[in-house]
Amino acid sequence: MNFLFPALRRFVNDRRGSIIVPAVLMLPVVILGAGATIDLARLQNLRSNAQSAADSAALATVREAALAGMTNQKLTDTAKNFARSLLGEAGATAEVSTSSDPKDNTVTVNVNVKGQPGLGRALGMADPEVAVTATAKLVGGMKICLLALETSLKKTLEASQGAKITGAECSFLSLIHISEP
């Protein structure tokens, strides 16, 4: 028994490898912290991309709303297609809805996107979801009744000197290509 006490005393007084115990205890905290940081960065990136897609979809949709004969269904389809194309993989599951106010000439686009599961799922949390909204307003308010964009053909829209094109509550847009006679 006398030989046990000196060995036990040496063991208690030995400080070699003493960093191992706190390091092993801190390892789960460090892993959880890194996982949470990565998940939050991915969520913020998703929110930024969703907001950009909603903004762009709202602008594209309000431009489409300027065309005569646009229905709410066509506006919704335009917004959905535009937002989903910009969101890439996340766009496949994105929920896109629109509302328009013809009196105020505004279009509002709402985008809801589910995030990629990460560490939260391993901890039993629900997959993250991002919801963003963008509203665009058409300034000028007149519907486009004639739009001429073809520049490769001559005389897509031809008007002789002094000719006028008129329309009730309409605007006319054209890419101008002036050629000398």
C-alpha positions as protocol buffer text, in pm:
chain_id: "A"
residue {
  index: 1
  type: MET
  ca { x: 0 y: 0 z: 0 }
}
residue {
  index: 2
  type: ASN
  ca { x: 295 y: 229 z: 63 }
}
residue {
  index: 3
  type: PHE
  ca { x: 388 y: 221 z: -302 }
}
residue {
  index: 4
  type: LEU
  ca { x: 34 y: 342 z: -400 }
}
residue {
  index: 5
  type: PHE
  ca { x: 49 y: 677 z: -219 }
}
residue {
  index: 6
  type: PRO
  ca { x: 359 y: 808 z: -396 }
}
residue {
  index: 7
  type: ALA
  ca { x: 220 y: 702 z: -735 }
}
residue {
  index: 8
  type: LEU
  ca { x: -111 y: 870 z: -656 }
}
residue {
  index: 9
  type: ARG
  ca { x: 67 y: 1185 z: -538 }
}
residue {
  index: 10
  type: ARG
  ca { x: 272 y: 1197 z: -861 }
}
residue {
  index: 11
  type: PHE
  ca { x: -46 y: 1156 z: -1066 }
}
residue {
  index: 12
  type: VAL
  ca { x: -226 y: 1441 z: -884 }
}
residue {
  index: 13
  type: ASN
  ca { x: 72 y: 1676 z: -909 }
}
residue {
  index: 14
  type: ASP
  ca { x: 146 y: 1596 z: -1275 }
}
residue {
  index: 15
  type: ARG
  ca { x: 39 y: 1891 z: -1499 }
}
residue {
  index: 16
  type: ARG
  ca { x: 130 y: 1743 z: -1836 }
}
residue {
  index: 17
  type: GLY
  ca { x: -169 y: 1719 z: -2075 }
}
residue {
  index: 18
  type: SER
  ca { x: -385 y: 1935 z: -1851 }
}
residue {
  index: 19
  type: ILE
  ca { x: -519 y: 2130 z: -2153 }
}
residue {
  index: 20
  type: ILE
  ca { x: -687 y: 1819 z: -2294 }
}
residue {
  index: 21
  type: VAL
  ca { x: -976 y: 1815 z: -2047 }
}
residue {
  index: 22
  type: PRO
  ca { x: -1090 y: 2179 z: -2106 }
}
residue {
  index: 23
  type: ALA
  ca { x: -1034 y: 2139 z: -2481 }
}
residue {
  index: 24
  type: VAL
  ca { x: -1252 y: 1828 z: -2494 }
}
residue {
  index: 25
  type: LEU
  ca { x: -1519 y: 2004 z: -2289 }
}
residue {
  index: 26
  type: MET
  ca { x: -1513 y: 2312 z: -2519 }
}
residue {
  index: 27
  type: LEU
  ca { x: -1516 y: 2116 z: -2847 }
}
residue {
  index: 28
  type: PRO
  ca { x: -1898 y: 2078 z: -2866 }
}
residue {
  index: 29
  type: VAL
  ca { x: -1944 y: 2449 z: -2793 }
}
residue {
  index: 30
  type: VAL
  ca { x: -1700 y: 2544 z: -3070 }
}
residue {
  index: 31
  type: ILE
  ca { x: -1868 y: 2306 z: -3319 }
}
residue {
  index: 32
  type: LEU
  ca { x: -2216 y: 2439 z: -3234 }
}
residue {
  index: 33
  type: GLY
  ca { x: -2093 y: 2798 z: -3262 }
}
residue {
  index: 34
  type: ALA
  ca { x: -1935 y: 2735 z: -3603 }
}
residue {
  index: 35
  type: GLY
  ca { x: -2247 y: 2553 z: -3725 }
}
residue {
  index: 36
  type: ALA
  ca { x: -2473 y: 2836 z: -3607 }
}
residue {
  index: 37
  type: THR
  ca { x: -2250 y: 3094 z: -3775 }
}
residue {
  index: 38
  type: ILE
  ca { x: -2259 y: 2904 z: -4105 }
}
residue {
  index: 39
  type: ASP
  ca { x: -2639 y: 2861 z: -4084 }
}
residue {
  index: 40
  type: LEU
  ca { x: -2690 y: 3232 z: -4011 }
}
residue {
  index: 41
  type: ALA
  ca { x: -2461 y: 3334 z: -4299 }
}
residue {
  index: 42
  type: ARG
  ca { x: -2651 y: 3104 z: -4538 }
}
residue {
  index: 43
  type: LEU
  ca { x: -2984 y: 3242 z: -4414 }
}
residue {
  index: 44
  type: GLN
  ca { x: -2868 y: 3602 z: -4461 }
}
residue {
  index: 45
  type: ASN
  ca { x: -2745 y: 3517 z: -4812 }
}
residue {
  index: 46
  type: LEU
  ca { x: -3083 y: 3358 z: -4890 }
}
residue {
  index: 47
  type: ARG
  ca { x: -3265 y: 3666 z: -4757 }
}
residue {
  index: 48
  type: SER
  ca { x: -3049 y: 3895 z: -4970 }
}
residue {
  index: 49
  type: ASN
  ca { x: -3107 y: 3684 z: -5283 }
}
residue {
  index: 50
  type: ALA
  ca { x: -3481 y: 3663 z: -5216 }
}
residue {
  index: 51
  type: GLN
  ca { x: -3506 y: 4040 z: -5168 }
}
residue {
  index: 52
  type: SER
  ca { x: -3313 y: 4101 z: -5489 }
}
residue {
  index: 53
  type: ALA
  ca { x: -3542 y: 3860 z: -5675 }
}
residue {
  index: 54
  type: ALA
  ca { x: -3853 y: 4024 z: -5528 }
}
residue {
  index: 55
  type: ASP
  ca { x: -3726 y: 4372 z: -5620 }
}
residue {
  index: 56
  type: SER
  ca { x: -3643 y: 4268 z: -5976 }
}
residue {
  index: 57
  type: ALA
  ca { x: -3972 y: 4080 z: -6015 }
}
residue {
  index: 58
  type: ALA
  ca { x: -4168 y: 4383 z: -5892 }
}
residue {
  index: 59
  type: LEU
  ca { x: -3990 y: 4610 z: -6141 }
}
residue {
  index: 60
  type: ALA
  ca { x: -4041 y: 4367 z: -6428 }
}
residue {
  index: 61
  type: THR
  ca { x: -4405 y: 4314 z: -6335 }
}
residue {
  index: 62
  type: VAL
  ca { x: -4483 y: 4684 z: -6309 }
}
residue {
  index: 63
  type: ARG
  ca { x: -4328 y: 4731 z: -6654 }
}
residue {
  index: 64
  type: GLU
  ca { x: -4550 y: 4451 z: -6783 }
}
residue {
  index: 65
  type: ALA
  ca { x: -4848 y: 4616 z: -6615 }
}
residue {
  index: 66
  type: ALA
  ca { x: -4795 y: 4914 z: -6844 }
}
residue {
  index: 67
  type: LEU
  ca { x: -4892 y: 4699 z: -7141 }
}
residue {
  index: 68
  type: ALA
  ca { x: -5253 y: 4729 z: -7244 }
}
residue {
  index: 69
  type: GLY
  ca { x: -5456 y: 4419 z: -7173 }
}
residue {
  index: 70
  type: MET
  ca { x: -5248 y: 4283 z: -6884 }
}
residue {
  index: 71
  type: THR
  ca { x: -5457 y: 4079 z: -6641 }
}
residue {
  index: 72
  type: ASN
  ca { x: -5384 y: 4000 z: -6277 }
}
residue {
  index: 73
  type: GLN
  ca { x: -5308 y: 3640 z: -6374 }
}
residue {
  index: 74
  type: LYS
  ca { x: -5051 y: 3753 z: -6632 }
}
residue {
  index: 75
  type: LEU
  ca { x: -4892 y: 3984 z: -6375 }
}
residue {
  index: 76
  type: THR
  ca { x: -4873 y: 3702 z: -6120 }
}
residue {
  index: 77
  type: ASP
  ca { x: -4723 y: 3466 z: -6378 }
}
residue {
  index: 78
  type: THR
  ca { x: -4465 y: 3729 z: -6477 }
}
residue {
  index: 79
  type: ALA
  ca { x: -4363 y: 3786 z: -6116 }
}
residue {
  index: 80
  type: LYS
  ca { x: -4342 y: 3412 z: -6038 }
}
residue {
  index: 81
  type: ASN
  ca { x: -4136 y: 3329 z: -6344 }
}
residue {
  index: 82
  type: PHE
  ca { x: -3901 y: 3624 z: -6294 }
}
residue {
  index: 83
  type: ALA
  ca { x: -3845 y: 3566 z: -5921 }
}
residue {
  index: 84
  type: ARG
  ca { x: -3804 y: 3189 z: -5956 }
}
residue {
  index: 85
  type: SER
  ca { x: -3554 y: 3227 z: -6238 }
}
residue {
  index: 86
  type: LEU
  ca { x: -3342 y: 3462 z: -6027 }
}
residue {
  index: 87
  type: LEU
  ca { x: -3354 y: 3237 z: -5720 }
}
residue {
  index: 88
  type: GLY
  ca { x: -3208 y: 2936 z: -5900 }
}
residue {
  index: 89
  type: GLU
  ca { x: -3242 y: 2614 z: -5697 }
}
residue {
  index: 90
  type: ALA
  ca { x: -3430 y: 2788 z: -5417 }
}
residue {
  index: 91
  type: GLY
  ca { x: -3679 y: 2919 z: -5674 }
}
residue {
  index: 92
  type: ALA
  ca { x: -3822 y: 2571 z: -5733 }
}
residue {
  index: 93
  type: THR
  ca { x: -3985 y: 2576 z: -5391 }
}
residue {
  index: 94
  type: ALA
  ca { x: -4041 y: 2951 z: -5366 }
}
residue {
  index: 95
  type: GLU
  ca { x: -4394 y: 3077 z: -5314 }
}
residue {
  index: 96
  type: VAL
  ca { x: -4451 y: 3398 z: -5510 }
}
residue {
  index: 97
  type: SER
  ca { x: -4766 y: 3606 z: -5486 }
}
residue {
  index: 98
  type: THR
  ca { x: -4856 y: 3946 z: -5626 }
}
residue {
  index: 99
  type: SER
  ca { x: -5109 y: 4216 z: -5569 }
}
residue {
  index: 100
  type: SER
  ca { x: -5165 y: 4524 z: -5778 }
}
residue {
  index: 101
  type: ASP
  ca { x: -5336 y: 4856 z: -5724 }
}
residue {
  index: 102
  type: PRO
  ca { x: -5446 y: 5000 z: -6060 }
}
residue {
  index: 103
  type: LYS
  ca { x: -5541 y: 5334 z: -5900 }
}
residue {
  index: 104
  type: ASP
  ca { x: -5196 y: 5383 z: -5751 }
}
residue {
  index: 105
  type: ASN
  ca { x: -5013 y: 5204 z: -6038 }
}
residue {
  index: 106
  type: THR
  ca { x: -4827 y: 4976 z: -5797 }
}
residue {
  index: 107
  type: VAL
  ca { x: -4740 y: 4609 z: -5798 }
}
residue {
  index: 108
  type: THR
  ca { x: -4638 y: 4426 z: -5479 }
}
residue {
  index: 109
  type: VAL
  ca { x: -4447 y: 4098 z: -5498 }
}
residue {
  index: 110
  type: ASN
  ca { x: -4419 y: 3865 z: -5197 }
}
residue {
  index: 111
  type: VAL
  ca { x: -4158 y: 3588 z: -5200 }
}
residue {
  index: 112
  type: ASN
  ca { x: -4138 y: 3308 z: -4942 }
}
residue {
  index: 113
  type: VAL
  ca { x: -3839 y: 3075 z: -4968 }
}
residue {
  index: 114
  type: LYS
  ca { x: -3740 y: 2778 z: -4754 }
}
residue {
  index: 115
  type: GLY
  ca { x: -3373 y: 2767 z: -4663 }
}
residue {
  index: 116
  type: GLN
  ca { x: -3141 y: 2471 z: -4682 }
}
residue {
  index: 117
  type: PRO
  ca { x: -3145 y: 2255 z: -4372 }
}
residue {
  index: 118
  type: GLY
  ca { x: -2832 y: 2278 z: -4166 }
}
residue {
  index: 119
  type: LEU
  ca { x: -2728 y: 2231 z: -3807 }
}
residue {
  index: 120
  type: GLY
  ca { x: -3072 y: 2343 z: -3689 }
}
residue {
  index: 121
  type: ARG
  ca { x: -3233 y: 2032 z: -3836 }
}
residue {
  index: 122
  type: ALA
  ca { x: -2987 y: 1814 z: -3647 }
}
residue {
  index: 123
  type: LEU
  ca { x: -3100 y: 1990 z: -3329 }
}
residue {
  index: 124
  type: GLY
  ca { x: -3468 y: 1931 z: -3410 }
}
residue {
  index: 125
  type: MET
  ca { x: -3544 y: 2284 z: -3534 }
}
residue {
  index: 126
  type: ALA
  ca { x: -3764 y: 2357 z: -3837 }
}
residue {
  index: 127
  type: ASP
  ca { x: -3600 y: 2447 z: -4168 }
}
residue {
  index: 128
  type: PRO
  ca { x: -3547 y: 2824 z: -4195 }
}
residue {
  index: 129
  type: GLU
  ca { x: -3792 y: 3027 z: -4403 }
}
residue {
  index: 130
  type: VAL
  ca { x: -3745 y: 3373 z: -4549 }
}
residue {
  index: 131
  type: ALA
  ca { x: -4031 y: 3607 z: -4643 }
}
residue {
  index: 132
  type: VAL
  ca { x: -3965 y: 3931 z: -4831 }
}
residue {
  index: 133
  type: THR
  ca { x: -4181 y: 4193 z: -5003 }
}
residue {
  index: 134
  type: ALA
  ca { x: -4113 y: 4447 z: -5276 }
}
residue {
  index: 135
  type: THR
  ca { x: -4341 y: 4714 z: -5422 }
}
residue {
  index: 136
  type: ALA
  ca { x: -4279 y: 4896 z: -5749 }
}
residue {
  index: 137
  type: LYS
  ca { x: -4472 y: 5194 z: -5878 }
}
residue {
  index: 138
  type: LEU
  ca { x: -4528 y: 5287 z: -6240 }
}
residue {
  index: 139
  type: VAL
  ca { x: -4470 y: 5656 z: -6286 }
}
residue {
  index: 140
  type: GLY
  ca { x: -4635 y: 5817 z: -6584 }
}
residue {
  index: 141
  type: GLY
  ca { x: -4929 y: 5587 z: -6563 }
}
residue {
  index: 142
  type: MET
  ca { x: -5016 y: 5557 z: -6931 }
}
residue {
  index: 143
  type: LYS
  ca { x: -5064 y: 5216 z: -7082 }
}
residue {
  index: 144
  type: ILE
  ca { x: -4838 y: 5117 z: -7368 }
}
residue {
  index: 145
  type: CYS
  ca { x: -5053 y: 5063 z: -7676 }
}
residue {
  index: 146
  type: LEU
  ca { x: -4774 y: 5026 z: -7931 }
}
residue {
  index: 147
  type: LEU
  ca { x: -4427 y: 4892 z: -7874 }
}
residue {
  index: 148
  type: ALA
  ca { x: -4184 y: 4867 z: -8166 }
}
residue {
  index: 149
  type: LEU
  ca { x: -3850 y: 4703 z: -8079 }
}
residue {
  index: 150
  type: GLU
  ca { x: -3725 y: 4531 z: -8392 }
}
residue {
  index: 151
  type: THR
  ca { x: -3411 y: 4710 z: -8512 }
}
residue {
  index: 152
  type: SER
  ca { x: -3281 y: 4459 z: -8766 }
}
residue {
  index: 153
  type: LEU
  ca { x: -3571 y: 4514 z: -9006 }
}
residue {
  index: 154
  type: LYS
  ca { x: -3632 y: 4834 z: -9191 }
}
residue {
  index: 155
  type: LYS
  ca { x: -3960 y: 5007 z: -9134 }
}
residue {
  index: 156
  type: THR
  ca { x: -4083 y: 4822 z: -8828 }
}
residue {
  index: 157
  type: LEU
  ca { x: -4284 y: 5136 z: -8770 }
}
residue {
  index: 158
  type: GLU
  ca { x: -4280 y: 5393 z: -9044 }
}
residue {
  index: 159
  type: ALA
  ca { x: -4407 y: 5748 z: -9022 }
}
residue {
  index: 160
  type: SER
  ca { x: -4364 y: 6006 z: -9292 }
}
residue {
  index: 161
  type: GLN
  ca { x: -4268 y: 6365 z: -9219 }
}
residue {
  index: 162
  type: GLY
  ca { x: -4540 y: 6540 z: -9020 }
}
residue {
  index: 163
  type: ALA
  ca { x: -4724 y: 6214 z: -8941 }
}
residue {
  index: 164
  type: LYS
  ca { x: -4873 y: 6167 z: -8597 }
}
residue {
  index: 165
  type: ILE
  ca { x: -4961 y: 5854 z: -8409 }
}
residue {
  index: 166
  type: THR
  ca { x: -5226 y: 5912 z: -8147 }
}
residue {
  index: 167
  type: GLY
  ca { x: -5411 y: 5699 z: -7897 }
}
residue {
  index: 168
  type: ALA
  ca { x: -5650 y: 5768 z: -7614 }
}
residue {
  index: 169
  type: GLU
  ca { x: -5467 y: 5735 z: -7282 }
}
residue {
  index: 170
  type: CYS
  ca { x: -5182 y: 5545 z: -7448 }
}
residue {
  index: 171
  type: SER
  ca { x: -4812 y: 5585 z: -7490 }
}
residue {
  index: 172
  type: PHE
  ca { x: -4602 y: 5457 z: -7779 }
}
residue {
  index: 173
  type: LEU
  ca { x: -4250 y: 5324 z: -7736 }
}
residue {
  index: 174
  type: SER
  ca { x: -3999 y: 5243 z: -8002 }
}
residue {
  index: 175
  type: LEU
  ca { x: -3629 y: 5190 z: -8040 }
}
residue {
  index: 176
  type: ILE
  ca { x: -3539 y: 5461 z: -8287 }
}
residue {
  index: 177
  type: HIS
  ca { x: -3324 y: 5383 z: -8584 }
}
residue {
  index: 178
  type: ILE
  ca { x: -3300 y: 5680 z: -8813 }
}
residue {
  index: 179
  type: SER
  ca { x: -3185 y: 5620 z: -9165 }
}
residue {
  index: 180
  type: GLU
  ca { x: -3134 y: 5886 z: -9426 }
}
residue {
  index: 181
  type: PRO
  ca { x: -3344 y: 5851 z: -9744 }
}
